[in-house]
Amino acid sequence: MDSDLNNLDSLRITSLDDDEGDEDAIEMDDDDDDGDDEAEDEVAGGGVTLGFVEKPKNPHSLLRQFFPSKAGGVPAWLDPLNLPWGKFRTCGFCGEPLLFLLQIYASLPEKESTFHRILYVFMCPSMSCLLKDQHEQWKRDGENSCRSVKVFRCQLPRSNPFYSFDPPKHNGRNEPLTAGAELCCWCGTWVGDKICSNCRRARYCSEKHQSMHWRSGHKNDCRRLANPSEASVPILGNAACRTLWPEYEIENEDECLSDYEHSEDTSSATSLVPVQNKTDEAFQSLSDKFAADNDKENFASFQQRIAKAPEQVLRYCRDLAAKPLWPLSIGRPTKADIPRCNYCKGPRSYEFQIMPQLLYYFGVRNDPDSLDWGTIVVYTCSGSCDSSVSYKEEFAWVQLYPTCAMP
Ligand SMILES: [Zn+2]
Ligand SMILES: [Zn+2]
Ligand SMILES: [Zn+2]
Ligand SMILES: [Zn+2]
């Protein structure tokens, strides 16, 4: 057993080939909390891992065999074959294929079946769909509600058909054991189950992506691809579209609480703690969103908590007693608003939340109809149950700013 655990550590640090790798995989914090001090958690925190985006240092590091945590670009599918299908991959309102937001590698090594475990978040980039989604999330019927934000959980035991038992070497030569499903030529995200009837080579997840690809150049390439003498012409690379969000690697760091307490002494509720130049803009744009907000008191404590690490795009804590950090006091779910797991019917618990700073890094503009949120909180099956479905849908709660919520 001991040697297994050692291997486990080495697996977790394989996302990088240098010694900083320790911080690369999100790990579960095994606090001894028995849950008695639930009410204090929100204030005292503890055991929160923060996620920050960085341009990938190494182009290979985001490939699926390295089990990356990443934002934007295309997903690195853990199970590369049995991807979410049909209505799971489209917006419940406009019917368009969803856009990949981020994924985090959140292994739960105490259980064999969750040795590898990745949580994926997708959303429709339309703000009007997100506003409709607001009404649906209160419906307490997880399985049948329409959503524009979807979360999937995929997990694999250490012995599985897709990846080697031992950690991959970070030199790009380490290939996954199997090829993945053929993906849409346009979005590079979803299975390309529709095929161009002319060249019979280009694949798409949807008619929309087919027509977008056609207009942006496949019209010309198609004839060439259809010619048998040019069978060796490489099929256009996946993800030809320019509408994916920019790709980042997610780096992790433990939240530093002592600094946080220090900040409590030195900053007032309304003043910004000075931050490095680089972060000014991100943080300022976040603060601006609250300028017209009368929920100042709650925001002050929210602001204080994130001010020490204003670039954070993610907060992760698998401790069952942990609570998310809400920017607003209104629009929070009660326990009863979180639907039970669709698969085992067990309870779901908070696992991580996505901060609006991510939109800044994605270059989403601050226009009235641009995509915007206060926080996206993800709840997952507390038992991280197994089922024959590879990508198990989990539950996201989106808290919007009051100004967004107006019709
Ligand atoms: Zn939509
Ligand atoms: Zn597509
Ligand atoms: Zn074609
Ligand atoms: Zn479950």
CSV table of C-alpha atoms and ligand atoms in Angstrom, one decimal:
chain,number,residue,atom,x,y,z
A,1,MET,CA,0.0,0.0,0.0
A,2,ASP,CA,2.8,2.4,0.9
A,3,SER,CA,4.4,2.1,-2.4
A,4,ASP,CA,1.1,2.7,-4.1
A,5,LEU,CA,0.8,5.9,-2.2
A,6,ASN,CA,4.2,7.0,-3.3
A,7,ASN,CA,3.3,6.3,-6.9
A,8,LEU,CA,0.3,8.3,-6.4
A,9,ASP,CA,2.3,11.3,-5.4
A,10,SER,CA,4.5,10.9,-8.4
A,11,LEU,CA,1.4,10.8,-10.6
A,12,ARG,CA,0.1,14.0,-9.3
A,13,ILE,CA,3.2,15.9,-10.0
A,14,THR,CA,3.5,14.7,-13.6
A,15,SER,CA,1.8,17.7,-15.2
A,16,LEU,CA,5.2,19.4,-15.2
A,17,ASP,CA,8.6,18.1,-15.7
A,18,ASP,CA,10.1,20.4,-13.1
A,19,ASP,CA,10.0,20.3,-9.4
A,20,GLU,CA,7.2,22.8,-9.0
A,21,GLY,CA,4.8,20.1,-10.1
A,22,ASP,CA,3.5,19.5,-6.6
A,23,GLU,CA,1.1,22.4,-6.9
A,24,ASP,CA,-0.1,21.4,-10.3
A,25,ALA,CA,-2.8,18.9,-9.5
A,26,ILE,CA,-5.7,19.9,-7.4
A,27,GLU,CA,-5.6,17.7,-4.4
A,28,MET,CA,-8.2,16.9,-1.8
A,29,ASP,CA,-7.7,18.5,1.5
A,30,ASP,CA,-8.2,15.9,4.1
A,31,ASP,CA,-9.2,18.0,7.0
A,32,ASP,CA,-10.3,16.3,10.2
A,33,ASP,CA,-13.3,18.6,10.3
A,34,ASP,CA,-16.3,16.8,11.6
A,35,GLY,CA,-18.6,19.4,10.3
A,36,ASP,CA,-19.5,20.9,13.7
A,37,ASP,CA,-18.1,24.2,12.8
A,38,GLU,CA,-19.9,24.6,9.6
A,39,ALA,CA,-21.0,28.1,10.3
A,40,GLU,CA,-17.5,29.3,10.8
A,41,ASP,CA,-16.2,27.8,7.6
A,42,GLU,CA,-17.2,30.7,5.4
A,43,VAL,CA,-15.3,33.1,7.6
A,44,ALA,CA,-12.4,31.0,8.7
A,45,GLY,CA,-12.1,29.0,5.6
A,46,GLY,CA,-9.1,26.7,5.5
A,47,GLY,CA,-8.1,24.1,3.1
A,48,VAL,CA,-9.1,26.1,0.0
A,49,THR,CA,-7.1,25.6,-3.1
A,50,LEU,CA,-7.0,28.6,-5.4
A,51,GLY,CA,-6.7,28.2,-9.2
A,52,PHE,CA,-4.9,30.7,-11.4
A,53,VAL,CA,-4.7,30.8,-15.2
A,54,GLU,CA,-1.4,30.9,-17.0
A,55,LYS,CA,-0.4,30.5,-20.6
A,56,PRO,CA,0.7,26.9,-21.0
A,57,LYS,CA,4.5,26.5,-20.6
A,58,ASN,CA,4.6,23.5,-22.7
A,59,PRO,CA,2.2,22.7,-25.5
A,60,HIS,CA,2.1,19.1,-24.5
A,61,SER,CA,1.1,19.7,-20.9
A,62,LEU,CA,-2.6,20.1,-21.8
A,63,LEU,CA,-2.9,16.8,-23.6
A,64,ARG,CA,-5.3,14.3,-22.0
A,65,GLN,CA,-2.5,11.9,-21.0
A,66,PHE,CA,-1.2,14.5,-18.6
A,67,PHE,CA,-4.5,14.9,-16.9
A,68,PRO,CA,-4.5,18.7,-17.1
A,69,SER,CA,-6.5,21.3,-15.3
A,70,LYS,CA,-7.2,23.9,-17.9
A,71,ALA,CA,-9.5,26.7,-19.0
A,72,GLY,CA,-10.6,27.6,-22.5
A,73,GLY,CA,-9.6,26.0,-25.8
A,74,VAL,CA,-10.9,22.4,-26.1
A,75,PRO,CA,-11.5,19.9,-23.3
A,76,ALA,CA,-8.9,17.1,-22.6
A,77,TRP,CA,-11.5,14.3,-22.4
A,78,LEU,CA,-10.5,11.8,-19.7
A,79,ASP,CA,-12.6,9.0,-21.3
A,80,PRO,CA,-11.9,9.9,-24.9
A,81,LEU,CA,-14.6,7.7,-26.4
A,82,ASN,CA,-17.9,8.0,-24.5
A,83,LEU,CA,-18.3,11.7,-24.6
A,84,PRO,CA,-21.5,13.6,-23.6
A,85,TRP,CA,-24.1,13.1,-26.2
A,86,GLY,CA,-27.3,14.6,-27.6
A,87,LYS,CA,-28.9,17.2,-25.4
A,88,PHE,CA,-26.1,16.9,-22.9
A,89,ARG,CA,-23.8,18.9,-25.2
A,90,THR,CA,-26.2,21.7,-26.2
A,91,CYS,CA,-27.7,24.7,-24.5
A,92,GLY,CA,-31.1,24.0,-23.1
A,93,PHE,CA,-32.4,27.3,-24.5
A,94,CYS,CA,-30.9,28.1,-27.8
A,95,GLY,CA,-29.9,24.5,-28.7
A,96,GLU,CA,-26.4,25.6,-29.7
A,97,PRO,CA,-23.4,23.4,-28.8
A,98,LEU,CA,-21.9,24.4,-25.5
A,99,LEU,CA,-18.5,26.1,-25.2
A,100,PHE,CA,-15.8,24.6,-23.0
A,101,LEU,CA,-15.2,26.7,-19.9
A,102,LEU,CA,-12.7,24.7,-17.8
A,103,GLN,CA,-11.8,21.4,-16.4
A,104,ILE,CA,-10.1,20.5,-13.1
A,105,TYR,CA,-8.2,17.3,-12.3
A,106,ALA,CA,-9.6,16.4,-8.9
A,107,SER,CA,-8.5,12.9,-8.1
A,108,LEU,CA,-10.0,11.2,-5.0
A,109,PRO,CA,-7.4,8.5,-4.5
A,110,GLU,CA,-9.1,7.0,-1.5
A,111,LYS,CA,-11.4,5.2,-3.8
A,112,GLU,CA,-10.2,2.9,-6.6
A,113,SER,CA,-12.7,4.1,-9.2
A,114,THR,CA,-11.8,7.8,-8.7
A,115,PHE,CA,-8.0,7.5,-9.0
A,116,HIS,CA,-8.4,9.7,-12.0
A,117,ARG,CA,-11.2,12.2,-11.8
A,118,ILE,CA,-11.9,15.3,-13.8
A,119,LEU,CA,-14.7,17.8,-13.6
A,120,TYR,CA,-15.7,19.7,-16.7
A,121,VAL,CA,-17.7,22.9,-17.0
A,122,PHE,CA,-19.4,24.0,-20.2
A,123,MET,CA,-21.6,26.9,-20.9
A,124,CYS,CA,-23.5,28.8,-23.6
A,125,PRO,CA,-21.8,32.1,-24.2
A,126,SER,CA,-25.1,33.9,-24.6
A,127,MET,CA,-26.1,36.1,-21.7
A,128,SER,CA,-29.7,35.9,-22.5
A,129,CYS,CA,-29.5,32.1,-22.2
A,130,LEU,CA,-27.8,32.5,-18.8
A,131,LEU,CA,-30.6,34.8,-17.7
A,132,LYS,CA,-33.2,32.1,-18.6
A,133,ASP,CA,-31.0,29.6,-16.8
A,134,GLN,CA,-31.5,31.6,-13.6
A,135,HIS,CA,-35.1,30.5,-13.5
A,136,GLU,CA,-34.4,26.9,-14.2
A,137,GLN,CA,-31.8,26.4,-11.5
A,138,TRP,CA,-34.5,27.0,-8.8
A,139,LYS,CA,-36.6,24.2,-10.2
A,140,ARG,CA,-35.3,21.4,-7.9
A,141,ASP,CA,-35.6,18.9,-10.7
A,142,GLY,CA,-32.0,18.3,-11.7
A,143,GLU,CA,-32.6,15.6,-14.3
A,144,ASN,CA,-35.2,17.5,-16.4
A,145,SER,CA,-34.3,21.1,-16.1
A,146,CYS,CA,-33.0,23.1,-19.1
A,147,ARG,CA,-29.6,24.5,-18.4
A,148,SER,CA,-27.1,26.7,-20.2
A,149,VAL,CA,-24.3,25.8,-17.8
A,150,LYS,CA,-23.5,22.1,-17.5
A,151,VAL,CA,-21.0,20.2,-15.4
A,152,PHE,CA,-19.8,16.6,-16.0
A,153,ARG,CA,-17.8,14.3,-13.8
A,154,CYS,CA,-15.6,11.6,-15.3
A,155,GLN,CA,-13.6,9.2,-13.3
A,156,LEU,CA,-11.4,6.2,-14.0
A,157,PRO,CA,-9.5,3.6,-11.9
A,158,ARG,CA,-5.8,3.5,-12.2
A,159,SER,CA,-6.0,0.4,-14.4
A,160,ASN,CA,-8.1,1.5,-17.3
A,161,PRO,CA,-8.1,1.0,-21.1
A,162,PHE,CA,-7.0,4.5,-21.9
A,163,TYR,CA,-3.9,5.4,-20.0
A,164,SER,CA,-0.8,3.6,-18.7
A,165,PHE,CA,-0.8,2.5,-15.1
A,166,ASP,CA,2.3,4.4,-14.4
A,167,PRO,CA,2.6,8.2,-14.6
A,168,PRO,CA,3.4,9.6,-18.1
A,169,LYS,CA,6.7,11.2,-18.8
A,170,HIS,CA,6.4,14.8,-19.6
A,171,ASN,CA,8.3,14.7,-22.9
A,172,GLY,CA,5.4,14.5,-25.3
A,173,ARG,CA,6.4,11.0,-26.5
A,174,ASN,CA,4.0,9.4,-24.1
A,175,GLU,CA,0.9,8.7,-26.1
A,176,PRO,CA,-2.4,7.6,-24.7
A,177,LEU,CA,-3.1,3.9,-25.2
A,178,THR,CA,-6.1,4.5,-27.5
A,179,ALA,CA,-7.2,7.1,-30.0
A,180,GLY,CA,-10.1,9.1,-29.0
A,181,ALA,CA,-13.5,9.6,-30.8
A,182,GLU,CA,-13.3,11.7,-33.9
A,183,LEU,CA,-14.3,15.2,-33.0
A,184,CYS,CA,-16.1,18.0,-34.7
A,185,CYS,CA,-13.7,19.8,-37.2
A,186,TRP,CA,-15.1,23.2,-36.1
A,187,CYS,CA,-15.3,23.2,-32.3
A,188,GLY,CA,-12.9,20.3,-31.6
A,189,THR,CA,-15.0,19.8,-28.5
A,190,TRP,CA,-17.8,17.3,-29.2
A,191,VAL,CA,-18.0,14.1,-31.1
A,192,GLY,CA,-18.3,14.6,-34.9
A,193,ASP,CA,-21.2,12.3,-35.5
A,194,LYS,CA,-22.3,14.1,-38.7
A,195,ILE,CA,-20.1,13.8,-41.7
A,196,CYS,CA,-19.8,16.1,-44.8
A,197,SER,CA,-21.7,14.3,-47.5
A,198,ASN,CA,-19.4,15.5,-50.2
A,199,CYS,CA,-15.8,14.8,-49.0
A,200,ARG,CA,-17.0,12.3,-46.3
A,201,ARG,CA,-14.0,13.3,-44.2
A,202,ALA,CA,-14.9,16.4,-42.3
A,203,ARG,CA,-17.0,15.7,-39.2
A,204,TYR,CA,-19.3,17.9,-37.2
A,205,CYS,CA,-21.2,17.9,-33.9
A,206,SER,CA,-24.0,20.0,-35.4
A,207,GLU,CA,-25.3,21.5,-38.6
A,208,LYS,CA,-24.4,24.9,-37.3
A,209,HIS,CA,-20.7,24.0,-37.0
A,210,GLN,CA,-20.8,22.4,-40.4
A,211,SER,CA,-22.2,25.5,-42.0
A,212,MET,CA,-19.7,27.8,-40.1
A,213,HIS,CA,-16.8,25.6,-41.3
A,214,TRP,CA,-18.2,25.6,-44.8
A,215,ARG,CA,-18.3,29.4,-44.9
A,216,SER,CA,-14.9,29.8,-43.4
A,217,GLY,CA,-13.0,27.7,-45.9
A,218,HIS,CA,-14.2,24.1,-46.1
A,219,LYS,CA,-16.1,25.2,-49.3
A,220,ASN,CA,-12.7,25.3,-51.0
A,221,ASP,CA,-11.0,22.4,-49.2
A,222,CYS,CA,-13.9,20.0,-49.6
A,223,ARG,CA,-13.4,19.3,-53.2
A,224,ARG,CA,-9.7,18.6,-52.7
A,225,LEU,CA,-10.5,16.3,-49.7
A,226,ALA,CA,-13.1,14.5,-51.8
A,227,ASN,CA,-10.5,13.6,-54.5
A,228,PRO,CA,-9.3,10.0,-53.8
A,229,SER,CA,-5.8,10.9,-55.2
A,230,GLU,CA,-5.5,13.4,-52.4
A,231,ALA,CA,-6.5,11.0,-49.7
A,232,SER,CA,-3.3,11.8,-47.9
A,233,VAL,CA,-4.2,15.5,-47.6
A,234,PRO,CA,-4.5,15.9,-43.9
A,235,ILE,CA,-8.0,16.6,-42.6
A,236,LEU,CA,-8.2,20.1,-41.3
A,237,GLY,CA,-7.2,20.3,-37.7
A,238,ASN,CA,-9.7,20.2,-35.0
A,239,ALA,CA,-11.0,23.4,-33.5
A,240,ALA,CA,-10.8,25.5,-36.6
A,241,CYS,CA,-13.2,28.0,-35.1
A,242,ARG,CA,-12.2,31.3,-33.6
A,243,THR,CA,-15.0,31.4,-31.1
A,244,LEU,CA,-13.4,29.1,-28.4
A,245,TRP,CA,-12.2,30.9,-25.4
A,246,PRO,CA,-8.4,31.4,-25.2
A,247,GLU,CA,-6.6,28.4,-23.7
A,248,TYR,CA,-4.9,28.5,-20.3
A,249,GLU,CA,-3.3,26.1,-17.9
A,250,ILE,CA,-4.7,26.2,-14.4
A,251,GLU,CA,-2.1,26.4,-11.6
A,252,ASN,CA,-3.0,25.9,-8.0
A,253,GLU,CA,-2.0,27.4,-4.8
A,254,ASP,CA,-3.3,27.0,-1.3
A,255,GLU,CA,-5.2,30.0,-0.1
A,256,CYS,CA,-3.0,31.9,2.4
A,257,LEU,CA,-5.2,32.6,5.4
A,258,SER,CA,-2.6,34.4,7.6
A,259,ASP,CA,-2.3,37.0,4.8
A,260,TYR,CA,-6.0,37.2,4.7
A,261,GLU,CA,-6.2,38.0,8.4
A,262,HIS,CA,-3.5,40.6,7.9
A,263,SER,CA,-5.5,42.2,5.2
A,264,GLU,CA,-8.4,42.5,7.6
A,265,ASP,CA,-6.4,44.9,9.7
A,266,THR,CA,-5.2,47.1,6.9
A,267,SER,CA,-8.0,47.5,4.5
A,268,SER,CA,-11.3,49.0,4.9
A,269,ALA,CA,-14.5,47.7,3.4
A,270,THR,CA,-14.5,50.2,0.6
A,271,SER,CA,-10.8,50.5,-0.3
A,272,LEU,CA,-9.0,48.2,-2.6
A,273,VAL,CA,-5.9,46.5,-1.2
A,274,PRO,CA,-3.1,47.6,-3.5
A,275,VAL,CA,-2.3,44.8,-5.9
A,276,GLN,CA,0.4,44.3,-8.5
A,277,ASN,CA,0.1,46.2,-11.7
A,278,LYS,CA,-0.7,43.1,-13.6
A,279,THR,CA,-3.7,42.3,-11.5
A,280,ASP,CA,-5.1,45.8,-11.2
A,281,GLU,CA,-7.3,45.7,-14.2
A,282,ALA,CA,-8.8,42.3,-13.4
A,283,PHE,CA,-9.6,43.3,-9.9
A,284,GLN,CA,-10.8,46.7,-10.8
A,285,SER,CA,-13.2,45.3,-13.4
A,286,LEU,CA,-14.6,43.0,-10.7
A,287,SER,CA,-15.0,45.9,-8.3
A,288,ASP,CA,-16.7,48.0,-10.8
A,289,LYS,CA,-19.4,45.4,-11.1
A,290,PHE,CA,-20.4,46.0,-7.6
A,291,ALA,CA,-20.4,49.8,-7.8
A,292,ALA,CA,-24.1,50.0,-8.1
A,293,ASP,CA,-24.8,47.1,-5.8
A,294,ASN,CA,-26.4,47.7,-2.5
A,295,ASP,CA,-25.3,44.4,-1.1
A,296,LYS,CA,-22.2,46.1,0.0
A,297,GLU,CA,-21.7,44.4,3.3
A,298,ASN,CA,-21.5,41.0,1.9
A,299,PHE,CA,-19.4,42.1,-1.0
A,300,ALA,CA,-17.0,43.8,1.4
A,301,SER,CA,-16.2,40.5,3.1
A,302,PHE,CA,-16.1,38.7,-0.3
A,303,GLN,CA,-13.7,41.4,-1.6
A,304,GLN,CA,-11.5,41.2,1.5
A,305,ARG,CA,-11.2,37.4,1.1
A,306,ILE,CA,-10.1,37.5,-2.5
A,307,ALA,CA,-8.1,40.7,-2.3
A,308,LYS,CA,-5.0,38.8,-1.2
A,309,ALA,CA,-5.1,36.8,-4.5
A,310,PRO,CA,-7.1,38.9,-6.8
A,311,GLU,CA,-6.2,36.9,-9.9
A,312,GLN,CA,-7.9,33.7,-8.6
A,313,VAL,CA,-10.3,32.2,-11.1
A,314,LEU,CA,-11.2,29.2,-9.0
A,315,ARG,CA,-11.7,28.2,-5.4
A,316,TYR,CA,-11.7,24.5,-4.6
A,317,CYS,CA,-12.4,22.7,-1.4
A,318,ARG,CA,-13.7,19.1,-1.2
A,319,ASP,CA,-14.2,19.2,2.5
A,320,LEU,CA,-17.8,18.2,2.9
A,321,ALA,CA,-18.3,21.0,5.5
A,322,ALA,CA,-16.9,23.7,3.2
A,323,LYS,CA,-19.0,26.4,1.8
A,324,PRO,CA,-18.6,28.6,-1.2
A,325,LEU,CA,-17.8,32.3,-0.9
A,326,TRP,CA,-20.8,34.2,-2.2
A,327,PRO,CA,-20.3,37.7,-3.6
A,328,LEU,CA,-24.0,38.5,-2.8
A,329,SER,CA,-26.3,37.6,0.0
A,330,ILE,CA,-29.2,37.2,-2.3
A,331,GLY,CA,-29.7,34.4,-4.9
A,332,ARG,CA,-28.0,31.6,-2.9
A,333,PRO,CA,-29.5,28.2,-2.9
A,334,THR,CA,-30.7,26.4,0.2
A,335,LYS,CA,-29.8,22.8,0.8
A,336,ALA,CA,-33.1,21.8,-0.7
A,337,ASP,CA,-32.3,23.7,-3.9
A,338,ILE,CA,-29.4,21.4,-4.7
A,339,PRO,CA,-30.8,18.3,-6.5
A,340,ARG,CA,-29.7,14.9,-5.4
A,341,CYS,CA,-27.3,13.0,-7.6
A,342,ASN,CA,-29.1,11.8,-10.8
A,343,TYR,CA,-27.3,8.4,-10.6
A,344,CYS,CA,-27.1,7.2,-7.0
A,345,LYS,CA,-29.7,9.6,-5.6
A,346,GLY,CA,-27.3,10.5,-2.8
A,347,PRO,CA,-26.7,14.1,-1.7
A,348,ARG,CA,-24.5,16.5,-3.6
A,349,SER,CA,-22.0,18.8,-1.9
A,350,TYR,CA,-20.0,21.9,-2.8
A,351,GLU,CA,-16.7,21.2,-4.5
A,352,PHE,CA,-15.5,24.3,-6.3
A,353,GLN,CA,-16.6,27.7,-7.6
A,354,ILE,CA,-15.6,29.7,-10.6
A,355,MET,CA,-14.9,33.4,-10.2
A,356,PRO,CA,-15.8,36.1,-12.7
A,357,GLN,CA,-12.1,37.0,-13.1
A,358,LEU,CA,-12.0,34.2,-15.6
A,359,LEU,CA,-14.1,36.3,-18.0
A,360,TYR,CA,-11.4,39.0,-17.9
A,361,TYR,CA,-8.8,36.5,-19.0
A,362,PHE,CA,-11.1,35.2,-21.7
A,363,GLY,CA,-11.3,38.8,-23.0
A,364,VAL,CA,-15.1,38.9,-22.5
A,365,ARG,CA,-16.1,42.5,-22.7
A,366,ASN,CA,-17.9,44.5,-20.1
A,367,ASP,CA,-20.9,45.4,-22.3
A,368,PRO,CA,-24.4,45.2,-21.0
A,369,ASP,CA,-25.3,42.1,-22.9
A,370,SER,CA,-21.9,40.4,-22.5
A,371,LEU,CA,-21.6,37.2,-20.5
A,372,ASP,CA,-21.2,37.9,-16.8
A,373,TRP,CA,-21.7,36.2,-13.5
A,374,GLY,CA,-21.0,36.7,-9.8
A,375,THR,CA,-19.9,33.2,-9.2
A,376,ILE,CA,-20.6,29.7,-10.6
A,377,VAL,CA,-20.7,27.1,-7.8
A,378,VAL,CA,-20.4,23.5,-8.6
A,379,TYR,CA,-22.0,20.8,-6.5
A,380,THR,CA,-21.0,17.1,-7.1
A,381,CYS,CA,-22.1,13.8,-5.8
A,382,SER,CA,-20.8,13.5,-2.3
A,383,GLY,CA,-19.9,9.8,-2.8
A,384,SER,CA,-18.5,10.5,-6.4
A,385,CYS,CA,-20.6,7.5,-7.4
A,386,ASP,CA,-19.9,5.1,-10.3
A,387,SER,CA,-22.3,4.4,-13.0
A,388,SER,CA,-22.1,3.1,-16.6
A,389,VAL,CA,-22.4,6.7,-17.8
A,390,SER,CA,-18.9,8.0,-18.4
A,391,TYR,CA,-19.7,11.7,-18.1
A,392,LYS,CA,-22.1,12.1,-15.2
A,393,GLU,CA,-23.9,15.3,-15.1
A,394,GLU,CA,-23.4,17.4,-11.9
A,395,PHE,CA,-25.0,20.6,-10.8
A,396,ALA,CA,-24.0,24.2,-11.1
A,397,TRP,CA,-25.5,27.2,-9.3
A,398,VAL,CA,-25.0,30.5,-10.9
A,399,GLN,CA,-25.2,33.7,-8.9
A,400,LEU,CA,-25.7,36.7,-11.1
A,401,TYR,CA,-25.3,40.4,-10.3
A,402,PRO,CA,-28.6,42.1,-9.6
A,403,THR,CA,-28.0,44.5,-12.5
A,404,CYS,CA,-27.8,41.4,-14.9
A,405,ALA,CA,-30.9,39.9,-13.5
A,406,MET,CA,-33.1,42.7,-14.6
A,407,PRO,CA,-35.2,42.0,-17.7
B,1,ZN,ZN,-27.8,29.2,-25.3
B,2,ZN,ZN,-18.8,21.4,-33.2
B,3,ZN,ZN,-16.5,18.3,-47.1
B,4,ZN,ZN,-24.0,9.9,-7.1
